[in-house]
Coordinates of C-alpha atoms in Angstrom, one line a residue:
Chain A
M85 CA -26.1 -11.1 -37.4
E86 CA -24.5 -11.1 -34.0
A87 CA -24.5 -14.9 -34.0
L88 CA -22.2 -15.1 -37.0
F89 CA -19.1 -13.6 -35.3
F90 CA -19.7 -13.5 -31.6
N91 CA -18.3 -16.9 -30.9
V92 CA -15.0 -16.0 -32.6
S93 CA -13.8 -14.1 -29.6
S94 CA -16.3 -14.6 -26.8
G95 CA -18.0 -18.0 -27.4
F96 CA -15.8 -19.8 -24.9
L97 CA -16.2 -17.2 -22.2
E98 CA -20.0 -17.2 -22.7
G99 CA -19.9 -21.0 -22.1
I100 CA -17.8 -20.5 -19.0
L101 CA -20.0 -17.7 -17.7
R102 CA -23.2 -19.8 -18.2
G103 CA -21.5 -22.5 -16.3
Y104 CA -20.9 -20.1 -13.4
K105 CA -24.5 -19.1 -13.6
A106 CA -25.6 -22.7 -13.2
G107 CA -23.8 -22.6 -9.9
I108 CA -25.9 -19.8 -8.4
L109 CA -27.8 -21.0 -5.4
T110 CA -31.4 -22.0 -5.9
Q111 CA -34.4 -22.0 -3.7
S112 CA -33.6 -25.5 -2.4
H113 CA -30.1 -24.4 -1.4
Y114 CA -31.5 -21.4 0.4
S115 CA -34.1 -23.5 2.3
N116 CA -31.2 -25.7 3.5
L117 CA -29.2 -22.7 4.5
T118 CA -32.0 -21.1 6.5
Q119 CA -32.4 -24.3 8.5
C120 CA -28.8 -24.2 9.7
E121 CA -28.4 -23.8 13.4
T122 CA -24.8 -22.5 13.5
L123 CA -22.4 -21.0 11.1
D124 CA -20.5 -24.3 11.0
D125 CA -23.6 -25.9 9.6
L126 CA -23.8 -23.1 7.1
R127 CA -20.2 -23.8 6.1
M128 CA -21.0 -27.5 5.6
Q129 CA -24.1 -26.7 3.5
L130 CA -22.1 -24.3 1.3
S131 CA -19.4 -26.8 0.7
A132 CA -21.9 -28.9 -1.2
T133 CA -22.5 -26.1 -3.7
D134 CA -20.2 -24.4 -6.1
Y135 CA -18.6 -22.5 -3.2
G136 CA -16.8 -25.6 -2.2
N137 CA -14.4 -25.4 0.6
F138 CA -13.9 -21.7 0.5
L139 CA -14.1 -21.4 4.3
A140 CA -11.9 -24.5 4.9
N141 CA -9.0 -22.5 6.4
E142 CA -11.1 -20.3 8.7
P143 CA -10.7 -21.1 12.3
S144 CA -14.0 -21.5 14.1
P145 CA -15.9 -19.6 15.3
I146 CA -16.3 -18.1 11.8
S147 CA -17.4 -14.5 11.6
T148 CA -20.0 -13.3 9.1
S149 CA -17.5 -10.7 7.7
A150 CA -15.1 -13.6 6.9
I151 CA -17.9 -15.4 5.0
A152 CA -18.7 -12.2 3.0
D153 CA -15.0 -11.6 2.3
K154 CA -14.3 -15.1 1.1
A155 CA -17.4 -15.2 -1.0
T156 CA -16.5 -11.9 -2.6
Q157 CA -13.0 -13.3 -3.2
I158 CA -14.6 -16.1 -5.3
L159 CA -16.5 -13.5 -7.3
V160 CA -13.3 -11.6 -7.9
D161 CA -11.5 -14.7 -9.0
Q162 CA -14.2 -15.5 -11.5
F163 CA -14.2 -11.9 -12.7
N164 CA -10.4 -11.9 -13.2
F165 CA -10.5 -15.2 -15.0
I166 CA -13.0 -13.8 -17.5
R167 CA -11.2 -10.5 -17.7
T168 CA -7.8 -12.0 -18.5
N169 CA -9.3 -14.2 -21.2
A170 CA -11.3 -11.4 -22.8
V171 CA -10.5 -9.5 -26.0
E172 CA -12.2 -6.4 -27.4
P173 CA -15.0 -5.4 -27.0
L174 CA -15.6 -7.7 -24.1
S175 CA -12.5 -6.4 -22.3
T176 CA -13.7 -2.8 -22.4
F177 CA -17.2 -3.9 -21.3
L178 CA -15.7 -5.6 -18.2
E179 CA -13.6 -2.5 -17.5
Y180 CA -16.9 -0.5 -17.5
I181 CA -18.3 -2.9 -14.9
T182 CA -15.3 -2.1 -12.6
Y183 CA -15.8 1.6 -12.8
G184 CA -18.9 1.4 -10.6
Y185 CA -16.8 -0.2 -7.9
M186 CA -14.0 2.3 -8.4
I187 CA -16.4 5.2 -7.8
D188 CA -17.5 3.6 -4.5
N189 CA -13.9 3.1 -3.5
V190 CA -12.9 6.7 -4.3
V191 CA -15.8 8.1 -2.2
L192 CA -15.0 5.7 0.6
L193 CA -11.4 6.8 0.8
I194 CA -12.2 10.5 0.6
T195 CA -14.9 10.2 3.3
G196 CA -12.7 8.1 5.5
T197 CA -9.8 10.5 5.2
L198 CA -12.0 13.4 6.2
H199 CA -13.1 11.6 9.3
E200 CA -9.5 10.7 10.0
R201 CA -9.6 7.0 9.8
D202 CA -6.6 4.8 9.4
T203 CA -5.4 4.6 5.8
H204 CA -4.6 0.9 5.9
E205 CA -8.0 0.0 7.3
L206 CA -9.7 2.1 4.6
L207 CA -7.8 0.3 1.9
Q208 CA -8.8 -3.0 3.4
R209 CA -12.5 -2.0 3.1
C210 CA -12.3 -1.1 -0.6
H211 CA -14.0 -3.4 -3.0
P212 CA -11.4 -5.6 -4.8
L213 CA -12.9 -5.2 -8.2
G214 CA -12.5 -1.4 -8.1
V215 CA -8.8 -1.1 -7.2
F216 CA -6.5 1.0 -9.3
D217 CA -2.8 1.8 -8.9
T218 CA -2.9 5.3 -7.4
M219 CA -5.7 4.6 -4.9
P220 CA -3.6 4.9 -1.7
A221 CA -2.7 8.4 -2.8
L222 CA -6.3 9.4 -2.4
C223 CA -5.9 9.4 1.4
V224 CA -4.2 12.9 1.2
A225 CA -7.4 14.5 0.0
T226 CA -7.9 18.2 0.8
N227 CA -10.0 19.6 -1.9
V228 CA -11.4 18.2 -5.2
E229 CA -9.2 20.3 -7.4
D230 CA -6.0 18.9 -6.0
L231 CA -7.5 15.5 -5.8
Y232 CA -8.2 15.6 -9.5
R233 CA -4.9 17.0 -10.6
T234 CA -2.7 14.8 -8.6
V235 CA -4.5 11.5 -8.4
L236 CA -7.5 11.0 -10.5
V237 CA -6.4 12.4 -13.8
E238 CA -4.8 9.1 -14.9
T239 CA -7.6 6.9 -13.8
P240 CA -10.4 5.9 -16.1
L241 CA -12.7 8.0 -13.9
A242 CA -11.1 11.2 -15.1
P243 CA -13.8 12.2 -17.6
Y244 CA -16.5 11.8 -15.0
F245 CA -15.1 14.5 -12.8
I246 CA -15.8 17.3 -15.2
D247 CA -19.1 18.2 -13.6
C248 CA -17.8 18.0 -10.0
L249 CA -14.9 20.3 -9.8
S250 CA -17.1 23.1 -8.6
A251 CA -17.4 21.5 -5.2
A252 CA -15.2 23.8 -3.2
D253 CA -14.6 21.9 0.0
L254 CA -15.2 18.4 1.0
D255 CA -17.9 17.8 3.5
D256 CA -20.4 15.1 3.9
L257 CA -23.1 16.7 1.7
N258 CA -20.6 17.6 -1.0
I259 CA -19.2 14.1 -1.0
E260 CA -22.6 12.6 -1.7
I261 CA -23.0 15.1 -4.5
I262 CA -19.7 14.1 -5.9
R263 CA -20.6 10.4 -5.7
N264 CA -23.9 10.9 -7.5
T265 CA -22.4 13.1 -10.1
L266 CA -19.7 10.6 -10.9
Y267 CA -22.3 7.8 -11.0
K268 CA -24.5 9.8 -13.3
A269 CA -21.7 10.4 -15.7
Y270 CA -20.6 6.7 -15.5
L271 CA -24.1 5.4 -16.3
E272 CA -24.5 7.7 -19.3
D273 CA -21.1 6.8 -20.6
F274 CA -21.8 3.0 -20.1
D275 CA -25.1 3.4 -22.0
R276 CA -23.3 5.2 -24.8
F277 CA -20.7 2.4 -25.0
C278 CA -23.3 -0.3 -25.0
Q279 CA -25.0 1.4 -28.0
T280 CA -21.8 0.9 -30.0
L281 CA -22.0 -2.8 -29.2
G282 CA -25.2 -3.2 -31.3
D283 CA -28.5 -4.6 -30.8
P284 CA -29.1 -7.6 -28.5
T285 CA -26.5 -6.4 -26.1
Y286 CA -27.9 -2.8 -26.1
D287 CA -31.5 -4.0 -25.6
A288 CA -30.7 -5.9 -22.5
M289 CA -28.2 -3.4 -21.1
H290 CA -30.3 -0.4 -21.8
R291 CA -33.2 -1.9 -19.8
I292 CA -30.9 -2.7 -16.9
L293 CA -29.1 0.7 -16.9
A294 CA -32.3 2.6 -17.3
F295 CA -33.7 0.9 -14.3
E296 CA -30.5 1.7 -12.4
A297 CA -30.8 5.3 -13.4
D298 CA -34.5 5.5 -12.3
R299 CA -33.7 3.8 -9.0
R300 CA -30.9 6.3 -8.3
T301 CA -33.2 9.2 -9.3
I302 CA -36.0 8.0 -6.9
N303 CA -33.5 7.3 -4.1
I304 CA -31.8 10.7 -4.4
T305 CA -35.2 12.4 -4.3
I306 CA -36.4 10.5 -1.3
N307 CA -33.1 10.9 0.6
S308 CA -32.9 14.6 -0.1
F309 CA -36.2 15.4 1.7
G310 CA -35.3 17.6 4.7
T311 CA -31.7 18.2 3.8
E312 CA -30.0 21.3 2.6
L313 CA -29.8 20.0 -1.0
S314 CA -31.5 22.6 -3.2
K315 CA -33.8 21.5 -6.0
E316 CA -31.5 22.7 -8.7
Q317 CA -28.6 20.7 -7.3
R318 CA -30.9 17.7 -7.0
A319 CA -32.0 18.0 -10.6
K320 CA -28.4 18.0 -11.7
L321 CA -27.8 14.6 -10.2
F322 CA -30.5 12.7 -12.1
P323 CA -29.1 10.5 -15.0
A324 CA -30.6 11.1 -18.4
I325 CA -31.0 7.6 -19.5
G326 CA -33.8 6.3 -17.4
R327 CA -37.5 5.7 -18.3
L328 CA -38.3 8.7 -16.1
Y329 CA -36.4 11.0 -18.3
P330 CA -37.4 13.8 -19.0
E331 CA -40.9 14.3 -17.6
G332 CA -40.5 12.1 -14.5
N333 CA -37.2 13.7 -13.7
N334 CA -38.7 17.2 -13.9
V335 CA -41.5 16.3 -11.5
L336 CA -39.1 14.5 -9.1
A337 CA -36.8 17.5 -9.1
R338 CA -39.6 19.6 -7.7
A339 CA -41.1 17.0 -5.3
D340 CA -41.4 17.6 -1.6
D341 CA -42.9 14.4 -0.3
I342 CA -43.4 10.7 -1.0
E343 CA -46.9 11.4 -2.5
Q344 CA -45.4 13.5 -5.3
V345 CA -42.8 10.8 -5.9
R346 CA -45.5 8.3 -6.2
Q347 CA -47.4 10.5 -8.7
A348 CA -44.3 11.0 -10.8
C349 CA -43.8 7.2 -11.2
D350 CA -47.5 6.6 -11.9
Y351 CA -47.3 6.4 -15.6
I352 CA -44.7 3.5 -15.6
P353 CA -46.6 0.4 -14.5
E354 CA -43.5 -1.4 -13.2
Y355 CA -42.7 1.5 -10.9
K356 CA -46.3 2.1 -9.9
V357 CA -46.4 -1.2 -8.0
F358 CA -43.3 -0.3 -6.0
F359 CA -45.3 2.3 -4.1
D360 CA -48.3 0.1 -3.3
S361 CA -48.3 -0.5 0.5
G362 CA -49.9 -3.3 2.3
P363 CA -50.1 -6.8 0.8
Q364 CA -47.7 -6.7 -2.1
S365 CA -48.9 -7.2 -5.6
A366 CA -45.6 -8.4 -6.9
P367 CA -45.1 -12.2 -6.3
R368 CA -42.7 -12.9 -3.5
A369 CA -41.0 -16.2 -2.7
N370 CA -40.8 -15.5 1.0
G371 CA -43.4 -13.3 2.7
N372 CA -42.4 -10.2 4.6
G373 CA -45.3 -9.3 6.7
A374 CA -46.2 -5.8 7.6
Q375 CA -43.8 -5.6 10.6
H376 CA -43.1 -1.9 10.2
D377 CA -45.9 -0.5 12.5
L378 CA -43.2 0.9 14.7
Y379 CA -42.0 3.2 11.9
S380 CA -43.6 6.0 10.2
E381 CA -45.4 5.5 6.9
D382 CA -42.7 7.3 4.9
S383 CA -39.8 5.2 6.2
S384 CA -41.6 1.9 5.8
V385 CA -42.4 2.8 2.2
A386 CA -38.8 3.7 1.7
A387 CA -37.5 0.4 3.3
D388 CA -40.0 -1.6 1.2
L389 CA -39.0 0.3 -1.8
E390 CA -35.4 -0.7 -1.5
D391 CA -36.4 -4.3 -1.3
R392 CA -38.6 -4.0 -4.3
F393 CA -35.8 -2.3 -6.3
F394 CA -33.6 -5.2 -5.5
R395 CA -36.2 -7.6 -6.7
Q396 CA -36.7 -5.8 -9.9
E397 CA -33.0 -5.6 -10.5
V398 CA -32.7 -9.4 -10.0
H399 CA -35.7 -9.9 -12.4
L400 CA -34.0 -7.8 -15.2
N401 CA -30.7 -9.5 -14.7
K402 CA -32.2 -12.9 -15.0
Q403 CA -33.9 -11.9 -18.2
S404 CA -30.6 -11.1 -19.9
F405 CA -29.7 -14.8 -19.9
L406 CA -32.5 -15.6 -22.2
Q407 CA -30.6 -14.4 -25.2
Q408 CA -27.4 -15.9 -26.6
F409 CA -24.5 -14.1 -28.4
Q410 CA -24.5 -10.9 -26.4
Y411 CA -22.5 -9.3 -23.7
S412 CA -25.1 -8.3 -21.1
I413 CA -24.9 -11.8 -19.5
F414 CA -21.5 -10.8 -18.2
Y415 CA -22.8 -7.8 -16.4
S416 CA -25.9 -9.6 -15.1
Y417 CA -24.0 -12.6 -13.7
F418 CA -21.8 -10.5 -11.6
K419 CA -24.7 -8.4 -10.3
L420 CA -26.6 -11.6 -9.4
K421 CA -23.6 -13.1 -7.7
E422 CA -23.3 -10.0 -5.6
Q423 CA -26.9 -10.3 -4.7
E424 CA -26.4 -13.9 -3.7
I425 CA -23.4 -12.9 -1.5
R426 CA -25.7 -10.3 0.2
S427 CA -28.3 -13.0 0.8
I428 CA -25.8 -15.4 2.2
T429 CA -24.4 -12.7 4.5
W430 CA -27.9 -11.9 5.6
I431 CA -28.7 -15.5 6.5
A432 CA -25.4 -15.8 8.3
E433 CA -26.1 -12.7 10.3
C434 CA -29.5 -13.9 11.2
I435 CA -28.1 -17.2 12.4
A436 CA -25.2 -15.5 14.3
Q437 CA -27.5 -13.0 16.1
D438 CA -30.3 -15.6 16.5
A439 CA -32.9 -13.4 14.7
R440 CA -34.6 -16.3 13.0
D441 CA -37.8 -14.5 12.4
R442 CA -36.2 -12.2 9.8
I443 CA -34.1 -14.9 8.2
Q444 CA -36.4 -15.2 5.2
D445 CA -35.9 -11.6 4.2
F446 CA -33.3 -12.3 1.5
I447 CA -34.0 -12.2 -2.2
P448 CA -33.9 -15.6 -4.0
I449 CA -32.6 -15.6 -7.5
F450 CA -33.5 -18.9 -9.2
Chain B
M9 CA -21.3 6.0 -39.0
G10 CA -23.1 3.1 -40.4
L11 CA -24.9 5.4 -42.9
L12 CA -21.7 7.0 -44.0
T13 CA -20.0 3.7 -44.7
N14 CA -23.0 2.6 -46.7
Y15 CA -22.7 5.7 -48.9
Y16 CA -19.1 4.7 -49.7
A17 CA -19.8 1.1 -50.1
F18 CA -22.7 1.5 -52.5
G19 CA -22.2 5.0 -53.9
L20 CA -18.6 4.8 -55.2
P21 CA -18.9 1.6 -57.2
S22 CA -22.2 2.7 -58.7
F23 CA -20.8 6.0 -59.6
V24 CA -17.8 4.3 -61.3
A25 CA -20.0 1.9 -63.2
L26 CA -22.2 4.8 -64.3
V27 CA -19.2 6.8 -65.6
I28 CA -17.9 3.8 -67.6
A29 CA -21.4 3.1 -69.1
L30 CA -21.9 6.7 -70.1
Y31 CA -18.4 6.9 -71.6
L32 CA -19.1 3.9 -73.8
L33 CA -22.4 5.3 -74.8
F34 CA -21.3 8.7 -75.7
T35 CA -18.2 7.6 -77.6
G36 CA -20.3 5.5 -79.9
S37 CA -19.0 2.1 -78.6
G38 CA -22.1 1.2 -76.7
E39 CA -22.1 -2.1 -78.5
A40 CA -18.9 -3.0 -76.7
F41 CA -21.1 -4.0 -73.7
N42 CA -22.3 -7.3 -75.1
V43 CA -23.5 -9.9 -72.7
G44 CA -24.2 -12.5 -75.5
R45 CA -20.7 -12.1 -76.8
F46 CA -19.2 -12.7 -73.4
L47 CA -21.2 -15.8 -72.9
E48 CA -20.3 -17.2 -76.3
E49 CA -16.6 -16.4 -76.2
S50 CA -15.8 -17.6 -72.8
S51 CA -14.8 -21.2 -72.7
P52 CA -17.1 -23.8 -71.1
Y53 CA -14.1 -25.0 -69.2
A54 CA -13.9 -21.7 -67.4
W55 CA -17.5 -21.9 -66.4
A56 CA -17.4 -25.5 -65.3
A57 CA -14.1 -25.2 -63.3
T58 CA -15.4 -22.0 -61.6
G59 CA -18.6 -23.8 -60.6
I60 CA -16.8 -26.7 -59.1
G61 CA -14.5 -24.4 -57.2
L62 CA -17.4 -22.4 -55.8
C63 CA -19.2 -25.6 -54.9
I64 CA -16.5 -27.0 -52.7
G65 CA -15.2 -23.6 -51.5
L66 CA -18.5 -22.3 -50.3
S67 CA -19.5 -25.7 -48.8
V68 CA -16.3 -25.9 -46.8
L69 CA -16.7 -22.2 -45.7
G70 CA -20.2 -23.1 -44.4
A71 CA -19.0 -26.2 -42.6
G72 CA -16.1 -24.5 -41.0
W73 CA -18.1 -21.6 -39.9
G74 CA -20.7 -23.8 -38.3
I75 CA -18.0 -25.9 -36.6
F76 CA -16.3 -23.0 -35.0
I77 CA -19.5 -21.5 -33.7
T78 CA -20.6 -24.8 -32.2
G79 CA -17.1 -25.8 -31.0
A80 CA -16.5 -22.6 -29.0
S81 CA -19.7 -23.1 -27.1
I82 CA -19.1 -26.8 -26.5
L83 CA -15.6 -26.0 -25.1
G84 CA -17.0 -23.3 -22.9
G85 CA -20.0 -25.2 -21.7
G86 CA -18.0 -28.4 -21.2
V87 CA -15.9 -26.8 -18.4
R88 CA -18.6 -27.0 -15.8
A89 CA -20.7 -29.7 -17.4
P90 CA -18.3 -32.3 -18.9
R91 CA -21.1 -34.6 -19.7
I92 CA -22.1 -32.5 -22.7
R93 CA -18.8 -33.1 -24.5
T94 CA -19.5 -36.3 -26.3
K95 CA -23.2 -35.8 -27.0
N96 CA -22.7 -32.5 -28.7
L97 CA -20.3 -33.8 -31.2
I98 CA -23.4 -34.7 -33.2
S99 CA -23.8 -31.0 -34.0
I100 CA -20.2 -31.0 -35.3
I101 CA -21.0 -34.0 -37.4
F102 CA -24.1 -32.3 -38.9
C103 CA -21.8 -29.4 -39.9
E104 CA -19.3 -31.8 -41.4
V105 CA -21.9 -33.5 -43.5
V106 CA -22.4 -30.2 -45.3
A107 CA -18.8 -30.3 -46.5
I108 CA -19.3 -33.9 -47.6
Y109 CA -22.2 -32.8 -49.8
G110 CA -19.9 -30.3 -51.4
V111 CA -17.3 -33.0 -52.0
I112 CA -19.8 -35.4 -53.5
I113 CA -21.1 -32.8 -56.0
G114 CA -17.5 -31.8 -56.7
I115 CA -16.7 -35.3 -57.7
V116 CA -19.8 -35.8 -59.7
Y117 CA -19.3 -32.6 -61.6
S118 CA -15.6 -33.1 -62.2
A119 CA -16.3 -36.4 -63.9
K120 CA -17.8 -34.4 -66.7
L121 CA -14.6 -32.5 -67.4
T122 CA -13.0 -34.4 -70.3
Q123 CA -10.2 -33.2 -72.5
V124 CA -11.3 -31.7 -75.7
P125 CA -9.1 -29.6 -78.1
D126 CA -10.1 -26.0 -78.0
T127 CA -11.1 -25.9 -81.7
Q128 CA -13.8 -28.4 -81.0
I129 CA -15.1 -27.4 -77.6
Y130 CA -17.5 -24.7 -78.7
T131 CA -20.6 -26.8 -79.3
R132 CA -24.2 -26.4 -78.1
K133 CA -24.0 -29.3 -75.7
N134 CA -20.7 -28.2 -74.2
Y135 CA -22.0 -24.7 -73.6
F136 CA -24.9 -26.2 -71.8
T137 CA -22.7 -28.4 -69.7
G138 CA -20.5 -25.5 -68.8
F139 CA -23.3 -23.3 -67.7
A140 CA -25.1 -26.1 -65.9
I141 CA -22.0 -27.0 -63.8
F142 CA -21.4 -23.4 -63.0
W143 CA -24.8 -22.6 -61.7
G144 CA -25.2 -26.0 -60.1
G145 CA -22.0 -25.6 -58.2
L146 CA -23.0 -22.1 -57.1
T147 CA -26.4 -23.4 -56.0
V148 CA -24.9 -26.2 -54.0
G149 CA -22.2 -24.0 -52.5
A150 CA -24.7 -21.3 -51.4
C151 CA -27.1 -23.8 -49.9
N152 CA -24.3 -25.5 -48.0
L153 CA -22.9 -22.2 -46.7
L154 CA -26.2 -21.2 -45.2
C155 CA -27.0 -24.7 -44.0
G156 CA -23.6 -24.9 -42.2
I157 CA -24.1 -21.5 -40.5
C158 CA -27.7 -22.5 -39.5
V159 CA -26.6 -25.8 -38.0
G160 CA -23.6 -24.1 -36.3
I161 CA -25.7 -21.5 -34.5
T162 CA -28.3 -24.0 -33.5
G163 CA -25.6 -26.4 -32.3
S164 CA -24.1 -23.7 -30.1
T165 CA -27.5 -23.0 -28.5
A166 CA -28.0 -26.8 -28.0
A167 CA -24.6 -27.2 -26.3
L168 CA -25.3 -24.4 -23.8
A169 CA -28.9 -25.5 -23.2
D170 CA -27.7 -29.1 -22.6
A171 CA -25.2 -27.8 -20.1
A172 CA -28.0 -26.1 -18.2
D173 CA -30.6 -28.8 -18.5
P174 CA -30.0 -32.3 -20.1
N175 CA -33.6 -32.7 -21.1
L176 CA -33.3 -29.9 -23.7
F177 CA -30.7 -31.4 -25.9
V178 CA -32.9 -33.8 -27.9
K179 CA -35.5 -31.1 -28.5
I180 CA -33.0 -28.7 -29.9
L181 CA -31.5 -31.5 -31.9
I182 CA -34.7 -31.7 -33.9
V183 CA -34.3 -28.1 -35.0
E184 CA -30.8 -28.9 -36.1
V185 CA -32.0 -31.9 -38.1
F186 CA -34.4 -29.6 -40.0
G187 CA -31.6 -27.2 -40.6
S188 CA -29.3 -29.8 -42.0
I189 CA -32.0 -30.8 -44.5
L190 CA -31.3 -27.6 -46.3
G191 CA -28.0 -28.9 -47.4
L192 CA -29.6 -32.0 -48.7
F193 CA -32.0 -29.9 -50.8
G194 CA -29.0 -28.1 -52.3
L195 CA -27.5 -31.5 -53.2
I196 CA -30.6 -32.8 -54.8
V197 CA -31.1 -29.6 -56.9
G198 CA -27.5 -29.6 -57.9
L199 CA -27.8 -33.2 -59.2
L200 CA -31.0 -32.4 -61.1
M201 CA -29.4 -29.4 -62.8
V202 CA -26.7 -31.5 -64.4
A203 CA -28.8 -34.6 -65.0
R204 CA -29.3 -33.9 -68.7
S205 CA -25.9 -32.6 -69.5
D206 CA -23.3 -34.8 -71.1
D207 CA -19.6 -34.8 -70.6
F208 CA -17.6 -32.4 -72.7
A209 CA -17.3 -33.9 -76.1
A210 CA -15.4 -32.9 -79.2
A211 CA -17.4 -31.5 -82.1
S212 CA -18.6 -34.1 -84.6
S213 CA -17.1 -32.3 -87.6
A214 CA -14.2 -29.9 -87.2
L215 CA -15.8 -26.5 -87.2
V216 CA -14.0 -23.8 -89.0
Q217 CA -15.7 -21.0 -87.1
P218 CA -17.9 -22.1 -84.2
S219 CA -19.2 -18.6 -83.4
P220 CA -18.3 -15.2 -84.7
F221 CA -17.1 -14.2 -81.3
V222 CA -14.7 -17.0 -80.7
H223 CA -11.1 -16.4 -81.8
L224 CA -9.0 -19.5 -82.3
E225 CA -5.5 -19.9 -83.5
L226 CA -5.9 -22.4 -86.3

């Protein structure tokens, strides 16, 4: 039934977005890029793709941060084009996508202010998709109560702060707790909103958001080993929409080492393979041999885990394009584009620092 | 929320209908609900004209629906892949054909509408013609509505698939062809339904009272 009315308001934008998706770099593009000797070669190779002459005005030598910034600017332009042409409910959906970036920006500004960095420099480092009007005022942060009352109450993030006002003062641990509490509230709210959008959208988005929730749960657990975070505090940060909810969440809240984390994820086959060490069972386009002998078992599993999470995320985002007449393609495209920018930046860094042995460590998409 | 709106959508009209039915029953005028009477006293013109209206109306609704579904996707997909623009007009043509079927049937049926004075219209053959045109028109209209929607959705997918990979277009076109045959079926059945009915003709002898339910001013 969604096919009957979807095209009235969003058919044109779906066509545009699928056109954008056709421009995502493929394996052959990546093999050309990895063979570049210098960043100027990279610029030339990228000019043959949908990126075009985005680096045309950069004086050489180009820096990798300039490449990342300009590529992100292309992403932002595409997002703004879709956003200005969208009507309800797509416009609300796109707003929800920006909230994730807003949370990151808010936390960045608070952290930076506490460490007494320059306001202007901090604002430069904010993600452009997550800017809101009163953002510069965040730089006068003293405690969360004031922050909320003076600055954040008018932003769309206001309802997510309900759980965090108890954090008395702002220090590094508390800020991470704030970040994760906000993100938990955001994920649950986004999931609830997607439910109102009906079936094919909710199917795809729920899978993606549930994986995001589980990923954050596992990361919070692993990162909290050996810190002062109590188990009750840890349990309050786990989102309630993942596949690990509720039994897995309970086990992870009490876990003390990686082995218990592995056991908690055992009953979900997709997550079980993340913890297999040694030759990987998931198919990989480019091999990443076991080069982690210098590190301990735990940190190598953790580093591998992050990589495998990214791959799974890319896999889920690719799947949402298989269905037409639904909104999850908008979310998936921007996540895939971000991943592509990360990959290009990685390749550029490897070329710039002449670390060609690790150049294949990016994640290919198509 | 969906369950609540269903209650109102189905509960209220059913309740109202039940109250009216029971009122008629308990006040002794249950005979007032007389389907046979309604069929006999309504004029065959009313039936025939409604049928033709439904035929062309629903056909055009289906065609228009299909065209906007396909058109939006062709416009969107054509931004990055301009080569799809001309080839995908075939989908629009398939949708348009559905409206043409409606027009053809409309013309064929309206040829049967001749002028007959109302004292002489209520004959057996005219009743038959009136009913046949109504239901034939409804059949053709419904078939064309669903066919138009089907071709529209498939055409939209064909446009986006063509934009991604040119080899896919011809394959999805086959699905569209099968979809558009549905409209043709409707056309055929519509023609068969009125095959045996004659044009409206005056009664051979002036009837004083064609049926007890028909009230004429003589």
